Amino acid sequence: SEAGPWRNNYLTGAQELRQGVKPSRLSAQGPDMIRALSLEMIFDYIAVQLNHRKVDGTNIGVQMNFSDLNETYALELSNAVLNNTKGRKLAAPDVALTLSRPTFMKMVLGGVPLPKLIEAGEVKLEGNPKAFGAIFANLDRFAPLFNIVTP
């Protein structure tokens, strides 16, 4: 193929057939990569990880208020899809969280549980915390290495 990306795909497929999938020491999924993303991109990434089979039939509205950025986001889970809208205020959210972006990063990257952040006074929560947990408890983690040609 004359196009560089197509040629790379063909060569990578041929290498996989000859040598198998080799583990890599490099990854683009590190914490620095996530920190560099905008909040919209992080919410989109969370939406991609959502296991749609586990949340099918669930309808949840989450209001996210970022105190340090003076920004608000509406997260809406319906039809097994998580959508986010910057600047939108939900009329009756199931849960509303007020927190800073670094606190959100602690939760997303550091795995610090929401109850610990509430106890520490870093998160103000109004409504049903289980609604927020229903989203984050149903995320799949993807392996960064995957087969291109072989099953």
PDB file of C-alpha atoms in Angstrom:
ATOM      1  CA  SER A   1       0.000   0.000   0.000  1.00  0.00           C
ATOM      2  CA  GLU A   2       1.218   3.500  -0.752  1.00  0.00           C
ATOM      3  CA  ALA A   3      -0.437   5.112   2.266  1.00  0.00           C
ATOM      4  CA  GLY A   4       1.775   5.043   5.353  1.00  0.00           C
ATOM      5  CA  PRO A   5      -0.944   4.160   7.897  1.00  0.00           C
ATOM      6  CA  TRP A   6      -2.267   1.290   5.759  1.00  0.00           C
ATOM      7  CA  ARG A   7       1.254  -0.031   5.257  1.00  0.00           C
ATOM      8  CA  ASN A   8       1.830   0.116   9.038  1.00  0.00           C
ATOM      9  CA  ASN A   9      -1.375  -1.861   9.634  1.00  0.00           C
ATOM     10  CA  TYR A  10      -0.340  -4.537   7.137  1.00  0.00           C
ATOM     11  CA  LEU A  11       3.164  -4.802   8.609  1.00  0.00           C
ATOM     12  CA  THR A  12       1.822  -4.937  12.163  1.00  0.00           C
ATOM     13  CA  GLY A  13      -0.592  -7.704  11.146  1.00  0.00           C
ATOM     14  CA  ALA A  14       2.234  -9.657   9.497  1.00  0.00           C
ATOM     15  CA  GLN A  15       4.420  -9.246  12.578  1.00  0.00           C
ATOM     16  CA  GLU A  16       1.575 -10.478  14.794  1.00  0.00           C
ATOM     17  CA  LEU A  17       1.130 -13.578  12.628  1.00  0.00           C
ATOM     18  CA  ARG A  18       4.854 -14.355  12.845  1.00  0.00           C
ATOM     19  CA  GLN A  19       5.609 -13.457  16.473  1.00  0.00           C
ATOM     20  CA  GLY A  20       2.269 -13.110  18.277  1.00  0.00           C
ATOM     21  CA  VAL A  21       1.280 -10.102  20.385  1.00  0.00           C
ATOM     22  CA  LYS A  22       4.250  -9.001  22.458  1.00  0.00           C
ATOM     23  CA  PRO A  23       3.816  -7.095  25.703  1.00  0.00           C
ATOM     24  CA  SER A  24       4.860  -3.472  25.555  1.00  0.00           C
ATOM     25  CA  ARG A  25       6.455  -1.423  28.278  1.00  0.00           C
ATOM     26  CA  LEU A  26       4.964   1.776  26.875  1.00  0.00           C
ATOM     27  CA  SER A  27       1.376   2.859  27.418  1.00  0.00           C
ATOM     28  CA  ALA A  28      -0.667   5.905  26.532  1.00  0.00           C
ATOM     29  CA  GLN A  29      -3.083   5.214  29.398  1.00  0.00           C
ATOM     30  CA  GLY A  30      -0.973   6.653  32.204  1.00  0.00           C
ATOM     31  CA  PRO A  31      -2.100   9.210  34.759  1.00  0.00           C
ATOM     32  CA  ASP A  32      -0.355  12.073  32.970  1.00  0.00           C
ATOM     33  CA  MET A  33      -2.362  11.329  29.827  1.00  0.00           C
ATOM     34  CA  ILE A  34      -5.653  11.382  31.755  1.00  0.00           C
ATOM     35  CA  ARG A  35      -4.713  14.612  33.560  1.00  0.00           C
ATOM     36  CA  ALA A  36      -4.094  16.295  30.200  1.00  0.00           C
ATOM     37  CA  LEU A  37      -7.622  15.517  28.955  1.00  0.00           C
ATOM     38  CA  SER A  38     -10.461  18.003  29.206  1.00  0.00           C
ATOM     39  CA  LEU A  39     -13.378  17.071  31.453  1.00  0.00           C
ATOM     40  CA  GLU A  40     -15.543  16.407  28.390  1.00  0.00           C
ATOM     41  CA  MET A  41     -12.961  13.931  27.124  1.00  0.00           C
ATOM     42  CA  ILE A  42     -12.739  12.220  30.522  1.00  0.00           C
ATOM     43  CA  PHE A  43     -16.521  11.843  30.647  1.00  0.00           C
ATOM     44  CA  ASP A  44     -16.458  10.458  27.088  1.00  0.00           C
ATOM     45  CA  TYR A  45     -13.741   7.997  28.125  1.00  0.00           C
ATOM     46  CA  ILE A  46     -15.891   6.899  31.080  1.00  0.00           C
ATOM     47  CA  ALA A  47     -18.835   6.478  28.695  1.00  0.00           C
ATOM     48  CA  VAL A  48     -16.747   4.208  26.463  1.00  0.00           C
ATOM     49  CA  GLN A  49     -15.837   2.041  29.453  1.00  0.00           C
ATOM     50  CA  LEU A  50     -19.470   1.710  30.576  1.00  0.00           C
ATOM     51  CA  ASN A  51     -20.747  -1.864  30.373  1.00  0.00           C
ATOM     52  CA  HIS A  52     -24.035  -1.280  28.571  1.00  0.00           C
ATOM     53  CA  ARG A  53     -25.413  -4.722  29.488  1.00  0.00           C
ATOM     54  CA  LYS A  54     -25.136  -3.993  33.210  1.00  0.00           C
ATOM     55  CA  VAL A  55     -26.821  -0.568  33.018  1.00  0.00           C
ATOM     56  CA  ASP A  56     -29.524  -1.407  30.492  1.00  0.00           C
ATOM     57  CA  GLY A  57     -32.832   0.009  31.723  1.00  0.00           C
ATOM     58  CA  THR A  58     -31.142   2.342  34.222  1.00  0.00           C
ATOM     59  CA  ASN A  59     -31.881   6.074  34.056  1.00  0.00           C
ATOM     60  CA  ILE A  60     -29.665   8.343  36.150  1.00  0.00           C
ATOM     61  CA  GLY A  61     -29.017  12.083  36.181  1.00  0.00           C
ATOM     62  CA  VAL A  62     -25.819  13.348  37.819  1.00  0.00           C
ATOM     63  CA  GLN A  63     -24.990  17.018  38.268  1.00  0.00           C
ATOM     64  CA  MET A  64     -21.231  17.626  38.516  1.00  0.00           C
ATOM     65  CA  ASN A  65     -20.207  21.050  39.822  1.00  0.00           C
ATOM     66  CA  PHE A  66     -16.492  21.851  39.703  1.00  0.00           C
ATOM     67  CA  SER A  67     -15.875  24.553  42.287  1.00  0.00           C
ATOM     68  CA  ASP A  68     -12.336  25.443  41.199  1.00  0.00           C
ATOM     69  CA  LEU A  69     -13.245  25.784  37.510  1.00  0.00           C
ATOM     70  CA  ASN A  70     -16.679  27.349  38.026  1.00  0.00           C
ATOM     71  CA  GLU A  71     -18.049  24.788  35.546  1.00  0.00           C
ATOM     72  CA  THR A  72     -20.997  22.430  35.700  1.00  0.00           C
ATOM     73  CA  TYR A  73     -21.698  19.231  33.774  1.00  0.00           C
ATOM     74  CA  ALA A  74     -24.837  17.165  33.404  1.00  0.00           C
ATOM     75  CA  LEU A  75     -24.244  13.421  33.124  1.00  0.00           C
ATOM     76  CA  GLU A  76     -27.277  11.514  31.901  1.00  0.00           C
ATOM     77  CA  LEU A  77     -27.445   7.743  31.700  1.00  0.00           C
ATOM     78  CA  SER A  78     -30.331   6.415  29.635  1.00  0.00           C
ATOM     79  CA  ASN A  79     -30.711   3.684  27.017  1.00  0.00           C
ATOM     80  CA  ALA A  80     -27.374   2.275  28.279  1.00  0.00           C
ATOM     81  CA  VAL A  81     -25.545   5.409  27.042  1.00  0.00           C
ATOM     82  CA  LEU A  82     -23.810   8.017  29.207  1.00  0.00           C
ATOM     83  CA  ASN A  83     -23.996  11.547  27.795  1.00  0.00           C
ATOM     84  CA  ASN A  84     -22.375  14.675  29.222  1.00  0.00           C
ATOM     85  CA  THR A  85     -23.299  18.288  28.592  1.00  0.00           C
ATOM     86  CA  LYS A  86     -21.155  21.181  29.755  1.00  0.00           C
ATOM     87  CA  GLY A  87     -23.043  24.091  31.304  1.00  0.00           C
ATOM     88  CA  ARG A  88     -26.359  22.260  31.597  1.00  0.00           C
ATOM     89  CA  LYS A  89     -28.207  22.132  34.902  1.00  0.00           C
ATOM     90  CA  LEU A  90     -30.528  19.195  35.422  1.00  0.00           C
ATOM     91  CA  ALA A  91     -33.974  20.054  36.802  1.00  0.00           C
ATOM     92  CA  ALA A  92     -34.080  17.076  39.174  1.00  0.00           C
ATOM     93  CA  PRO A  93     -30.756  15.190  39.294  1.00  0.00           C
ATOM     94  CA  ASP A  94     -30.567  11.914  41.189  1.00  0.00           C
ATOM     95  CA  VAL A  95     -27.319  13.104  42.730  1.00  0.00           C
ATOM     96  CA  ALA A  96     -25.318  16.342  42.681  1.00  0.00           C
ATOM     97  CA  LEU A  97     -21.621  16.547  43.480  1.00  0.00           C
ATOM     98  CA  THR A  98     -19.583  19.657  44.142  1.00  0.00           C
ATOM     99  CA  LEU A  99     -15.839  19.082  43.990  1.00  0.00           C
ATOM    100  CA  SER A 100     -12.605  20.338  42.469  1.00  0.00           C
ATOM    101  CA  ARG A 101     -10.905  18.874  39.425  1.00  0.00           C
ATOM    102  CA  PRO A 102      -7.951  17.550  41.506  1.00  0.00           C
ATOM    103  CA  THR A 103     -10.446  15.769  43.772  1.00  0.00           C
ATOM    104  CA  PHE A 104     -12.166  14.274  40.715  1.00  0.00           C
ATOM    105  CA  MET A 105      -8.746  13.088  39.505  1.00  0.00           C
ATOM    106  CA  LYS A 106      -8.160  11.429  42.888  1.00  0.00           C
ATOM    107  CA  MET A 107     -11.362   9.516  42.349  1.00  0.00           C
ATOM    108  CA  VAL A 108     -10.733   8.608  38.697  1.00  0.00           C
ATOM    109  CA  LEU A 109      -6.974   7.985  38.780  1.00  0.00           C
ATOM    110  CA  GLY A 110      -6.228   7.272  42.413  1.00  0.00           C
ATOM    111  CA  GLY A 111      -9.221   5.086  43.071  1.00  0.00           C
ATOM    112  CA  VAL A 112     -10.068   7.028  46.214  1.00  0.00           C
ATOM    113  CA  PRO A 113     -13.628   6.011  47.146  1.00  0.00           C
ATOM    114  CA  LEU A 114     -16.310   8.694  47.162  1.00  0.00           C
ATOM    115  CA  PRO A 115     -17.211   8.145  50.856  1.00  0.00           C
ATOM    116  CA  LYS A 116     -13.619   8.916  51.903  1.00  0.00           C
ATOM    117  CA  LEU A 117     -13.639  12.139  49.886  1.00  0.00           C
ATOM    118  CA  ILE A 118     -16.963  13.139  51.452  1.00  0.00           C
ATOM    119  CA  GLU A 119     -15.593  12.448  54.950  1.00  0.00           C
ATOM    120  CA  ALA A 120     -12.519  14.534  54.169  1.00  0.00           C
ATOM    121  CA  GLY A 121     -14.770  17.424  53.116  1.00  0.00           C
ATOM    122  CA  GLU A 122     -13.463  17.411  49.551  1.00  0.00           C
ATOM    123  CA  VAL A 123     -16.830  16.493  48.025  1.00  0.00           C
ATOM    124  CA  LYS A 124     -20.255  17.881  48.810  1.00  0.00           C
ATOM    125  CA  LEU A 125     -22.978  15.422  47.851  1.00  0.00           C
ATOM    126  CA  GLU A 126     -26.704  15.971  47.597  1.00  0.00           C
ATOM    127  CA  GLY A 127     -29.089  13.173  46.698  1.00  0.00           C
ATOM    128  CA  ASN A 128     -28.581   9.451  46.321  1.00  0.00           C
ATOM    129  CA  PRO A 129     -24.876   8.437  46.295  1.00  0.00           C
ATOM    130  CA  LYS A 130     -25.855   5.022  44.910  1.00  0.00           C
ATOM    131  CA  ALA A 131     -26.897   6.726  41.666  1.00  0.00           C
ATOM    132  CA  PHE A 132     -23.324   7.918  41.141  1.00  0.00           C
ATOM    133  CA  GLY A 133     -21.961   4.542  42.165  1.00  0.00           C
ATOM    134  CA  ALA A 134     -24.217   2.787  39.640  1.00  0.00           C
ATOM    135  CA  ILE A 135     -22.201   4.413  36.871  1.00  0.00           C
ATOM    136  CA  PHE A 136     -18.685   3.900  38.260  1.00  0.00           C
ATOM    137  CA  ALA A 137     -19.395   0.356  39.488  1.00  0.00           C
ATOM    138  CA  ASN A 138     -20.220  -0.749  35.948  1.00  0.00           C
ATOM    139  CA  LEU A 139     -17.082   0.287  34.096  1.00  0.00           C
ATOM    140  CA  ASP A 140     -14.959  -2.201  32.173  1.00  0.00           C
ATOM    141  CA  ARG A 141     -11.170  -1.938  32.040  1.00  0.00           C
ATOM    142  CA  PHE A 142      -9.700  -2.600  28.632  1.00  0.00           C
ATOM    143  CA  ALA A 143      -6.372  -4.258  27.988  1.00  0.00           C
ATOM    144  CA  PRO A 144      -4.100  -1.858  26.070  1.00  0.00           C
ATOM    145  CA  LEU A 145      -2.757  -4.714  23.919  1.00  0.00           C
ATOM    146  CA  PHE A 146      -5.111  -6.536  21.591  1.00  0.00           C
ATOM    147  CA  ASN A 147      -4.867  -8.772  18.565  1.00  0.00           C
ATOM    148  CA  ILE A 148      -5.096  -7.101  15.193  1.00  0.00           C
ATOM    149  CA  VAL A 149      -5.228 -10.167  12.941  1.00  0.00           C
ATOM    150  CA  THR A 150      -5.423 -13.312  15.060  1.00  0.00           C
ATOM    151  CA  PRO A 151      -8.546 -14.182  17.062  1.00  0.00           C
TER     152      PRO A 151
END
